[in-house]
Short mmCIF file of C-alpha atoms in Angstrom, two decimals:
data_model
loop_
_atom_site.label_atom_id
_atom_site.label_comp_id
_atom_site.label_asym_id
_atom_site.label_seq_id
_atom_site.Cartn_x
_atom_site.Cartn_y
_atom_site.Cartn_z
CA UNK A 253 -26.21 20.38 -0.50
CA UNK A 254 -28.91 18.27 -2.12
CA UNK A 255 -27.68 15.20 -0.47
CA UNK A 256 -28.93 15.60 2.64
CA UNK A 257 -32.34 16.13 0.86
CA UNK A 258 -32.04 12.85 -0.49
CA UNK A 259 -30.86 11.24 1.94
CA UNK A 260 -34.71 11.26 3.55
CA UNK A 261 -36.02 10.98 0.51
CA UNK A 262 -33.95 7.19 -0.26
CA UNK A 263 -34.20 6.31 3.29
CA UNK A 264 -38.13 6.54 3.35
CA UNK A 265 -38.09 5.05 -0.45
CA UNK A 266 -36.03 2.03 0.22
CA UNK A 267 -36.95 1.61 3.82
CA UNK A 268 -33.62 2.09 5.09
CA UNK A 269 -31.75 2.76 9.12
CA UNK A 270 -29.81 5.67 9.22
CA UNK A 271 -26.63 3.49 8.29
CA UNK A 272 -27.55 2.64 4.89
CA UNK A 273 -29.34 5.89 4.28
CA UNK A 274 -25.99 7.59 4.65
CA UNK A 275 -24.34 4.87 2.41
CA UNK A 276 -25.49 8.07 -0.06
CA UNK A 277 -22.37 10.38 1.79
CA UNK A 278 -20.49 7.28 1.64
CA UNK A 279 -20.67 6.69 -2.47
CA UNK A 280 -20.14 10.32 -3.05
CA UNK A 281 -17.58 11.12 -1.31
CA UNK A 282 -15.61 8.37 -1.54
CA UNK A 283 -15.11 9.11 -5.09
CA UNK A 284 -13.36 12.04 -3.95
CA UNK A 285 -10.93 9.89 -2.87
CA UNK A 286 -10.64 7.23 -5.19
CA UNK A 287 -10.70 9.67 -8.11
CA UNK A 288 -7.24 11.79 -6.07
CA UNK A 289 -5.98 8.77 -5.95
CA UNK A 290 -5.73 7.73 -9.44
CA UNK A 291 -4.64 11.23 -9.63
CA UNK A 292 -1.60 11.22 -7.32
CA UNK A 293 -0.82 7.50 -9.20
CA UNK A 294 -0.60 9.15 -12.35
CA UNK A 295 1.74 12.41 -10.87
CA UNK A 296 3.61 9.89 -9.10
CA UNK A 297 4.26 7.92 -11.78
CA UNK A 298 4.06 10.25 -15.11
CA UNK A 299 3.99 13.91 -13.35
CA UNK A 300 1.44 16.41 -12.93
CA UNK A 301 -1.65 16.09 -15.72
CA UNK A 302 -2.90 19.29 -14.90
CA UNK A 303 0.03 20.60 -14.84
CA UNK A 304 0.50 19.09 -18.39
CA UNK A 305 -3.19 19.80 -19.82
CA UNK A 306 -3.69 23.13 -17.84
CA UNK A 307 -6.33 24.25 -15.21
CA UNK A 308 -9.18 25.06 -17.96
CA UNK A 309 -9.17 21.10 -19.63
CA UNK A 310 -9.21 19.97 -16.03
CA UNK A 311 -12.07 21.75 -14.98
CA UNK A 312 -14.10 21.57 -18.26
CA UNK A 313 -13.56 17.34 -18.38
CA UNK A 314 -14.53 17.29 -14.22
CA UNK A 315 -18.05 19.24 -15.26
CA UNK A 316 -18.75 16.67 -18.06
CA UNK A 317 -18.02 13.61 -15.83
CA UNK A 318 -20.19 15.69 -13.46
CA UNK A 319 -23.34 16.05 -15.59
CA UNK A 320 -23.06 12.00 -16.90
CA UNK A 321 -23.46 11.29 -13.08
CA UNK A 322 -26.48 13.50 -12.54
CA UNK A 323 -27.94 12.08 -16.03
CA UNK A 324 -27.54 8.68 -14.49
CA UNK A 325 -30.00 9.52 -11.64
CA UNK A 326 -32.80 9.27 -14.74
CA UNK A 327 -31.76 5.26 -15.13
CA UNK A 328 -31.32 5.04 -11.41
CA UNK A 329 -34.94 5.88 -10.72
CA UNK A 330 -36.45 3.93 -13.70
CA UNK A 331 -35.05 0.90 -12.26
CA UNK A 332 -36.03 1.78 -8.71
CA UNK A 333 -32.44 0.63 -7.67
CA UNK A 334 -30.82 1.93 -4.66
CA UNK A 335 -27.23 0.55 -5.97
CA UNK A 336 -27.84 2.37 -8.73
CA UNK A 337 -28.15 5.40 -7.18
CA UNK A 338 -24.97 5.13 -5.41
CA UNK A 339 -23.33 4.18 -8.85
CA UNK A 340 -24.28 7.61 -10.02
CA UNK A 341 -23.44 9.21 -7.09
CA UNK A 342 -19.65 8.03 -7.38
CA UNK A 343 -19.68 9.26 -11.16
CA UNK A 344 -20.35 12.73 -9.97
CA UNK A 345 -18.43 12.32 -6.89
CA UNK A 346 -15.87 11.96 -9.39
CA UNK A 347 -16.42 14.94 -11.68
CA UNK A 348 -16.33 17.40 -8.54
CA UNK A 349 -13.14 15.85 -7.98
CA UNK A 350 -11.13 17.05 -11.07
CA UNK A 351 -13.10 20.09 -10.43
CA UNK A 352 -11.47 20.59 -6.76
CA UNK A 353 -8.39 19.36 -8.07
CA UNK A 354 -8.15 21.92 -10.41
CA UNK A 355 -10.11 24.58 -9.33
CA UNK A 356 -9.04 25.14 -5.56
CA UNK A 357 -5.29 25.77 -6.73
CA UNK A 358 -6.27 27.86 -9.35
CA UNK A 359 -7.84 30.38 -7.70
CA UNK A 360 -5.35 30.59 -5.51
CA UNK A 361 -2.32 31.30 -7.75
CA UNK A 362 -4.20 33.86 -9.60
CA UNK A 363 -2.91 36.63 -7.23
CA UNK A 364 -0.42 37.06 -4.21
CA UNK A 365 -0.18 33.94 -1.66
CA UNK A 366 -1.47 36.77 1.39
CA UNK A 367 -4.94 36.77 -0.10
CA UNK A 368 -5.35 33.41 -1.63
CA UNK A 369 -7.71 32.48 0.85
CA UNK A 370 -9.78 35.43 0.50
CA UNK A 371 -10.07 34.63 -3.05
CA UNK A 372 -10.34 31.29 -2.01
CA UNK A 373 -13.25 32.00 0.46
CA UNK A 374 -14.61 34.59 -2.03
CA UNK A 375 -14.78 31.85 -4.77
CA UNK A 376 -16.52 28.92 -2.66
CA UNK A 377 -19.04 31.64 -1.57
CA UNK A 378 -20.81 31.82 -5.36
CA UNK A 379 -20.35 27.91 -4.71
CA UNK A 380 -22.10 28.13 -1.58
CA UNK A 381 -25.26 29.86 -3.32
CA UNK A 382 -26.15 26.93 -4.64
CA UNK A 383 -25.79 24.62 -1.88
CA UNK A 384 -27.71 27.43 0.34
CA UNK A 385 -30.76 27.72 -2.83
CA UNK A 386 -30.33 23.52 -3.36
CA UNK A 387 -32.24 22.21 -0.17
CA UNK A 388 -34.86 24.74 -0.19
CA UNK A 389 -35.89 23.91 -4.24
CA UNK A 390 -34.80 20.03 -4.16
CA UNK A 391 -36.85 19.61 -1.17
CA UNK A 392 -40.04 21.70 -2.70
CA UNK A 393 -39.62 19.22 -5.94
CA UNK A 394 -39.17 16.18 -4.32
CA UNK A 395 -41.52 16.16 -1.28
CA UNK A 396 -44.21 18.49 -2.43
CA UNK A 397 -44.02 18.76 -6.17
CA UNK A 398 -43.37 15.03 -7.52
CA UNK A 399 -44.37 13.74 -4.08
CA UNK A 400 -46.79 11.52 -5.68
CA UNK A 401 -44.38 10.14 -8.10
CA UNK A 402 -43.96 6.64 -8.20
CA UNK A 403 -41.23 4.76 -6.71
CA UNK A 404 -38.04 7.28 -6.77
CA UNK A 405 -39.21 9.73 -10.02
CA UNK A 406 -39.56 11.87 -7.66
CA UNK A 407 -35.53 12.66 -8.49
CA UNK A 408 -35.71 12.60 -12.35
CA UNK A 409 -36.70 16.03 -13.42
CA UNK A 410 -34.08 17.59 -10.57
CA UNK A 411 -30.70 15.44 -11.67
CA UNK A 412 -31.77 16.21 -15.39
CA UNK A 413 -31.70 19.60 -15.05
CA UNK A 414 -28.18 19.50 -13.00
CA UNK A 415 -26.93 17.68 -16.09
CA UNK A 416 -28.26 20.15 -18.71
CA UNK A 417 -26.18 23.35 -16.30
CA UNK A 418 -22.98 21.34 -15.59
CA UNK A 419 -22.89 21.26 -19.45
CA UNK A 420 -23.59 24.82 -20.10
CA UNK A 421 -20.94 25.80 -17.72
CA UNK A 422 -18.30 23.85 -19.51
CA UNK A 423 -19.04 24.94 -22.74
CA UNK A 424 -19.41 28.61 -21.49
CA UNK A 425 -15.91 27.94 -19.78
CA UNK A 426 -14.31 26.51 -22.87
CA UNK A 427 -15.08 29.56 -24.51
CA UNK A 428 -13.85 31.86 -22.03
CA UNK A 429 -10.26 32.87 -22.29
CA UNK A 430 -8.31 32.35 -19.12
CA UNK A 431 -4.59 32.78 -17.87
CA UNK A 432 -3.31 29.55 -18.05
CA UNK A 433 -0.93 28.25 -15.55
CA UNK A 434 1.86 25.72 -15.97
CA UNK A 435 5.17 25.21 -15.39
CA UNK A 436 6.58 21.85 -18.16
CA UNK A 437 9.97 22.62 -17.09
CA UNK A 438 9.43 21.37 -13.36
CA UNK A 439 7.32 18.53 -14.64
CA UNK A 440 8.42 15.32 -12.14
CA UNK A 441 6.91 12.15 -10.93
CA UNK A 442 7.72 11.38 -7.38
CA UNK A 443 6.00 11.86 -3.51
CA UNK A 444 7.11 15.62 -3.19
CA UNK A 445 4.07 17.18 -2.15
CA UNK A 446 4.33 14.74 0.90
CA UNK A 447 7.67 16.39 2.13
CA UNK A 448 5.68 19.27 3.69
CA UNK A 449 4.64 19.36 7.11
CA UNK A 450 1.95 21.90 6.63
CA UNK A 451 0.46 19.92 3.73
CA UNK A 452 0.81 16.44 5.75
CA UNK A 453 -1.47 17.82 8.63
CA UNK A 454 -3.78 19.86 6.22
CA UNK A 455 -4.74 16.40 4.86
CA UNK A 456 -6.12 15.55 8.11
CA UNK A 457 -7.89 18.45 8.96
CA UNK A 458 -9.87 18.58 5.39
CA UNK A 459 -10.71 15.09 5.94
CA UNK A 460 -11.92 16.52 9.74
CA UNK A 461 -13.53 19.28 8.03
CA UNK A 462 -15.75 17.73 5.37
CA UNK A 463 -16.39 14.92 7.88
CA UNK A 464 -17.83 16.88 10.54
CA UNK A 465 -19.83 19.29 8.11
CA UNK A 466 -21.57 16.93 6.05
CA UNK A 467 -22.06 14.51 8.93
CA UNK A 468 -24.25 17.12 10.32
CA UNK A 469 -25.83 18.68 7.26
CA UNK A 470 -26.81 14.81 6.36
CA UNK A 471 -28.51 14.59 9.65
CA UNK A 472 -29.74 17.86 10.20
CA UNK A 473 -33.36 16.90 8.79
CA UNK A 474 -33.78 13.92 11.53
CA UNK A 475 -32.16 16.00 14.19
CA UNK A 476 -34.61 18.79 13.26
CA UNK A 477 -37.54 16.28 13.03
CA UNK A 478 -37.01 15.24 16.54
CA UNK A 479 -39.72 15.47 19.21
CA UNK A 480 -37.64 17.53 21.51
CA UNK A 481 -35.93 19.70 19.37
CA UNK A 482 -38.30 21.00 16.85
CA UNK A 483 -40.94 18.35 15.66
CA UNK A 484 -40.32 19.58 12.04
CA UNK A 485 -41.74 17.93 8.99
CA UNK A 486 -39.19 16.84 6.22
CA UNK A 487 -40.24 19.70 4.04
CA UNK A 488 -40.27 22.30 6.30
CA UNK A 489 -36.61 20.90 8.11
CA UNK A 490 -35.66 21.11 4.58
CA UNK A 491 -35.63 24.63 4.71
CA UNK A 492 -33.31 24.89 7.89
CA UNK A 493 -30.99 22.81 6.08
CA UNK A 494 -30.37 25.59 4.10
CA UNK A 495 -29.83 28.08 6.76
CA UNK A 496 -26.99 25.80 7.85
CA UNK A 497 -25.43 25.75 3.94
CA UNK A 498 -26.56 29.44 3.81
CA UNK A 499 -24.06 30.57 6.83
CA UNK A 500 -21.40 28.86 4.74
CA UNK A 501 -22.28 31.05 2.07
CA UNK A 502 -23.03 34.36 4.22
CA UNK A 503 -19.44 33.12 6.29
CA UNK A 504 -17.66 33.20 3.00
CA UNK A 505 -18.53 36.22 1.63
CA UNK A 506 -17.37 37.66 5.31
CA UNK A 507 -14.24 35.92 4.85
CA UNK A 508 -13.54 37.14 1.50
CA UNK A 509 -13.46 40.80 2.38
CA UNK A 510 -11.95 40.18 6.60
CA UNK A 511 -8.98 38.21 4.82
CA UNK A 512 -8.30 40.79 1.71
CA UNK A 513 -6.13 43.35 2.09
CA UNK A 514 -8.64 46.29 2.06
CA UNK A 515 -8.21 48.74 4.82
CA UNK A 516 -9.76 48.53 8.16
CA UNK A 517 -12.19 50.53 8.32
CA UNK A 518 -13.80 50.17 4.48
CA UNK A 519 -13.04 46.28 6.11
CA UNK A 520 -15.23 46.69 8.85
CA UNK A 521 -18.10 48.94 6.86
CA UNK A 522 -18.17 45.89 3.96
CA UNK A 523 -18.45 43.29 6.49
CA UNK A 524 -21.05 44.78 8.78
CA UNK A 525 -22.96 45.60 5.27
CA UNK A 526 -22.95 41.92 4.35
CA UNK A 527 -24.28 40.69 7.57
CA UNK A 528 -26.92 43.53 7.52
CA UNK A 529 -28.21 42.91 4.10
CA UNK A 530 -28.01 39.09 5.29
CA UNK A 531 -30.30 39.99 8.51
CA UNK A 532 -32.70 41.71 5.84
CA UNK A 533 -33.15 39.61 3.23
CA UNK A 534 -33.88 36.57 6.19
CA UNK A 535 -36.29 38.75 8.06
CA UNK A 536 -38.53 39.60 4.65
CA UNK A 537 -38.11 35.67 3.12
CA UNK A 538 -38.45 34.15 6.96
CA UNK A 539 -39.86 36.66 9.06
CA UNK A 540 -37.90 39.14 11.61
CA UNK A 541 -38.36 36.77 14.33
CA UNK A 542 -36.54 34.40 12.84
CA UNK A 543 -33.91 36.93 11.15
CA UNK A 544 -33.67 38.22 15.17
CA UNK A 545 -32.36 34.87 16.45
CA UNK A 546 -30.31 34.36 13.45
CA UNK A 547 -29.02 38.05 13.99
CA UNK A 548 -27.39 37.17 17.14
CA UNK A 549 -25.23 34.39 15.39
CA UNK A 550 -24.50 37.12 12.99
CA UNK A 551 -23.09 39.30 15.43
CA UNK A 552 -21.05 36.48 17.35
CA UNK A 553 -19.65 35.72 13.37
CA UNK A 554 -18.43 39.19 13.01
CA UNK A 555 -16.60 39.01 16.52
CA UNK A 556 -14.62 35.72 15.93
CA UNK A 557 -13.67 37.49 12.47
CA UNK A 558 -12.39 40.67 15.01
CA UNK A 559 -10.78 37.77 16.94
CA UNK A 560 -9.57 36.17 14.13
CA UNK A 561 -6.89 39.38 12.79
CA UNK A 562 -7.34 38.74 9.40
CA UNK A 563 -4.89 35.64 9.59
CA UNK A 564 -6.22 32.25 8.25
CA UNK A 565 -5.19 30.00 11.06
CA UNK A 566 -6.26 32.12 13.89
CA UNK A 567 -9.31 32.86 12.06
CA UNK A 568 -9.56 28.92 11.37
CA UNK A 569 -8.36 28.23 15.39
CA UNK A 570 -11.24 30.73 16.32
CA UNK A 571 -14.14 29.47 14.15
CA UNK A 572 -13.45 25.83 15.49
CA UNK A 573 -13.43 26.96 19.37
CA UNK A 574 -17.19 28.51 18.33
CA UNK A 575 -18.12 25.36 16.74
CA UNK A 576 -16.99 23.01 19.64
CA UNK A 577 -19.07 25.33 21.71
CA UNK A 578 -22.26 25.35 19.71
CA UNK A 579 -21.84 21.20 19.65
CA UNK A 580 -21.90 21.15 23.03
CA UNK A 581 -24.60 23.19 23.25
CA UNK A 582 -26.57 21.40 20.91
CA UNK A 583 -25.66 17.69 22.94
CA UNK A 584 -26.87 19.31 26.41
CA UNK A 585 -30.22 20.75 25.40
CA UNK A 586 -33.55 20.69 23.77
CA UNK A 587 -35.57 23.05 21.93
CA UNK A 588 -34.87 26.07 20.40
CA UNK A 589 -31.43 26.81 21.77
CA UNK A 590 -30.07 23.35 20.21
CA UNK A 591 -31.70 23.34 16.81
CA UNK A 592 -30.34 26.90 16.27
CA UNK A 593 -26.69 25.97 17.74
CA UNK A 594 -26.78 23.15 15.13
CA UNK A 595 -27.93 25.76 12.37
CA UNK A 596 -25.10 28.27 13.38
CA UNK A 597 -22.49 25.89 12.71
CA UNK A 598 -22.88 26.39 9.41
CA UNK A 599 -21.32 30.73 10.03
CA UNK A 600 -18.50 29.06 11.15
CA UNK A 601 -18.02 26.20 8.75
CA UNK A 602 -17.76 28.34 6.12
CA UNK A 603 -14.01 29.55 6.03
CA UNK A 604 -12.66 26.44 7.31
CA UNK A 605 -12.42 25.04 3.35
CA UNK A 606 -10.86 27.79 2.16
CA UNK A 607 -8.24 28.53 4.80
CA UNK A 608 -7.18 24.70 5.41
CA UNK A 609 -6.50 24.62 1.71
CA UNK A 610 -4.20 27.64 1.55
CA UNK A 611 -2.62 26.94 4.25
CA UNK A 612 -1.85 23.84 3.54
CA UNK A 613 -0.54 24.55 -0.10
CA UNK A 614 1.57 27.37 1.15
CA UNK A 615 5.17 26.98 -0.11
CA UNK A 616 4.73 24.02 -1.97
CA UNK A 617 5.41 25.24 -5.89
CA UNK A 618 5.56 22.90 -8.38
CA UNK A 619 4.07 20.50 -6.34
CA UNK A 620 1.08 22.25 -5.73
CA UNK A 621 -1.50 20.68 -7.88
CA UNK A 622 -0.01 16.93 -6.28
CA UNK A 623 -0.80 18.88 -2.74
CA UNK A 624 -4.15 19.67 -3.66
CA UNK A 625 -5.11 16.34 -5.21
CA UNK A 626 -3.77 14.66 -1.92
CA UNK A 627 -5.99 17.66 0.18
CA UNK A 628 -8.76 17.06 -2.72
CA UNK A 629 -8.26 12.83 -1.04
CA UNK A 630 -9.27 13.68 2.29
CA UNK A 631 -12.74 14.64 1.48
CA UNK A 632 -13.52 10.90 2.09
CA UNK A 633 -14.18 12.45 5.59
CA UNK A 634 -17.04 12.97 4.05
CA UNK A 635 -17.67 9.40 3.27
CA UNK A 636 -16.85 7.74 6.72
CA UNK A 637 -17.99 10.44 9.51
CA UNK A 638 -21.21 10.61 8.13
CA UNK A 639 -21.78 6.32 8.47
CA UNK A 640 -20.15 6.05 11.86
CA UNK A 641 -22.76 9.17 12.61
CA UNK A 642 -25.40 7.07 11.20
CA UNK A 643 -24.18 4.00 13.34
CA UNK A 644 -24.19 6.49 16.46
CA UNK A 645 -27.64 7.40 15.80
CA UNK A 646 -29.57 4.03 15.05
CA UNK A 647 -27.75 2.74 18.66
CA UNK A 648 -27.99 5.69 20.49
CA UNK A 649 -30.02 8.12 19.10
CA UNK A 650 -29.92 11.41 16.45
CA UNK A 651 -29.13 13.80 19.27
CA UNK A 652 -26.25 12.01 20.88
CA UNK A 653 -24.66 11.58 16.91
CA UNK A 654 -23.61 14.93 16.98
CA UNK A 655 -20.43 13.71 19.28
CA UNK A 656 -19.12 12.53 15.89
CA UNK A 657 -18.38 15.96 14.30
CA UNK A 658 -17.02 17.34 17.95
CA UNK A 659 -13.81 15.35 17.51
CA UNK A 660 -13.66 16.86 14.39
CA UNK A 661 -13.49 20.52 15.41
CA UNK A 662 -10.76 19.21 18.30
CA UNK A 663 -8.61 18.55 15.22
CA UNK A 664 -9.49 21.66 13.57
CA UNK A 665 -8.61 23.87 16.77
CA UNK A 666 -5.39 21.85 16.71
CA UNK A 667 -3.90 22.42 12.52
CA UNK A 668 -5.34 26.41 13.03
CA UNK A 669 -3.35 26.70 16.08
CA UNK A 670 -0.33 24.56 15.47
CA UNK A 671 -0.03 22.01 12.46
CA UNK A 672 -0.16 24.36 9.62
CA UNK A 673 3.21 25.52 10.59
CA UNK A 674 5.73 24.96 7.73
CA UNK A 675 8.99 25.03 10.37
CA UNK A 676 10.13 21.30 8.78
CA UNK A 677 9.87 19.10 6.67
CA UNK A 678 7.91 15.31 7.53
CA UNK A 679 10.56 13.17 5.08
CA UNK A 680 13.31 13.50 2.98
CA UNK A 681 11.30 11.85 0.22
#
């Protein structure tokens, strides 16, 4: 994501640790959860607005409030003010959380609960393009191509032009005809959502999720730039960065087909297709030596999908053991082997959205969009993990932060093997 471009870019602007820098995280994705929790106040209290308004209105208003953050970035920079920045953060922060809210549970109801998370997955891997494509252009236009700009202008042109799509895309969805999902007769304020045990712990684990991602996708461009691990300028880290959103993207796309119910073996043929045409297009953008190494994360990708059956909480129990592995590869070495086990995390990041979400959502009916606005709360993971990351890093280092998004795959290991079981109920509320 284009965060952790800026997040160099603002620290090295306004002089600031590795704390403050990731005060950027912080203002973003805390208005995740502030903005589900005016949301959950307003079900609680008056029932379900999307449920009311439908899933189009919600997502059409969360892209406008999107693209008056990103046009804020244009003030932000004028005044050279780092608040500022944050301020504008927040607004968007708050647009892409109507958008989850609304979004995430639509996709999933579209079909039969068995494949909503590989619609789900199939869905967040378009999304994925453009966090895989956002590094690798935001960091060519802000530190080679305005790189001489005064002050922070630098970020103008790029915010400008994410304000000018997110309004496209809501007037080409508002006239696009969609199914439209609600159900008026179930309409009721209340906690319900919160009766389900599957839902309770799925909280948790998206707020584990986002956390541990983003903590190390924000500090993936100082890890990278360290002496002992790769030496790497900001621009060219900046490219790496997107190998780690690109896995998502690659990940999802596996995850779409390995949790549909296509056959086995047109299953397996799609899925080794994808990684090959992966392996090709990095070896002829990067070189094959690079498309070699990134080959053999490919390969261990397709084996934990084997391992995973098809199911989304093995699959999700599976892709967390890998990650806990690669972390602790990454905090015992140097080199080449850690900066690529850091990379690959991003393979096995990438169904870990998708399936937590279903999962958790499972069974819950007409209190599904109040389930998804709590799950849509949690993603102020990616608010605190990254700052107590930060906090690791200015005591102790870059490379010993990364024990800050191990604890986070613990937890992960934990809901895929056991907590998103719906066997009972948490209340009676």
């Amino acid at each position: 994501m284009l965060n952790d471009i800026l997040i160099p870019y603002l620290k090295g602007a306004f002089e600031l640790n590795h704390t403050k820098a990731m005060l950027v995280q912080f203002a973003f994705f805390t208005a995740y959860f502030v903005g589900s929790l005016v949301y959950f106040i307003i079900s609680f209290t008056k029932g379900d607005p999307i449920n009311k308004m439908g899933y189009k209105k919600g997502i059409i208003i969360g892209l406008i409030i999107s693209a008056t953050g990103a046009l804020l970035f244009y003030p932000a920079a004028q005044f050279h003010m780092y608040g500022f920045f944050l301020s504008a953060l927040f607004v968007m922060g708050l647009g892409f959380t109507l958008l989850q809210i609304a979004a995430n549970p639509y996709v999933a109801i579209l079909g039969p609960e068995r494949s909503a998370s590989s619609r789900l997955n199939l869905a967040q891997g378009f999304n994925s393009l453009g966090t895989t494509i956002g590094p690798v252009i935001g960091g060519y236009l802000i530190f080679t191509f305005f790189k001489n700009s005064e002050g922070s202008d630098a970020v103008k042109i790029p915010y400008l032009v994410f304000s000018a799509v997110f309004l496209l895309m809501a007037v080409y969805i508002f006239l696009t005809p969609l199914p439209r999902f609600t159900q008026p007769e179930e309409e009721k304020a209340g906690f319900g959502a919160l009766k389900y045990r599957q839902l309770v712990f799925g909280m948790a684990a998206i707020f584990m999720y986002v956390g541990g991602e983003v903590s190390i996708g924000s500090m993936m461009i100082s890890y990278l730039g360290l002496p002992e691990i790769g030496g790497l300028s900001e621009l060219d880290a900046s490219k790496f960065v997107a190998f780690y959103w690109g896995g998502q993207m690659i990940g999802r796309f596996l995850g779409a087909v390995s949790l549909s119910d296509i056959k086995k073996p047109l299953k397996y043929l799609y899925m080794i297709s994808i990684a090959a045409v992966s392996f090709l297009v990095i070896g002829f953008t990067n070189g094959f030596d690079t498309a070699l190494i990134y080959g053999v994360l490919l390969i261990l990708n397709l084996i934990a999908f084997a391992i995973g059956k098809s199911l989304p909480h093995r699959t999700l129990f599976v892709f967390a053991l890998v990650n806990l592995g690669l972390l602790s590869v990454a905090l015992t070495n140097t080199g080449a082997i850690a900066m690529w086990s850091v990379i690959g995390i991003g393979l096995f990041n990438s169904i870990m959205w998708s399936n937590i979400f279903t999962l958790a959502i499972a069974g819950l009916g007409k209190h599904t969009s109040q389930g998804s606005s709590l799950l849509v709360m949690m993603i102020l993971g990616g608010a605190v993990l990254p700052v107590i990351m930060g906090a690791i890093a200015d005591g102790a280092g870059v490379h010993f932060s990364l024990i800050v998004p191990f604890f986070s795959y613990l937890y992960l290991a934990f809901y895929g093997a056991n907590g998103y079981k719906p066997y009972r109920k948490v209340s009676n509320i």
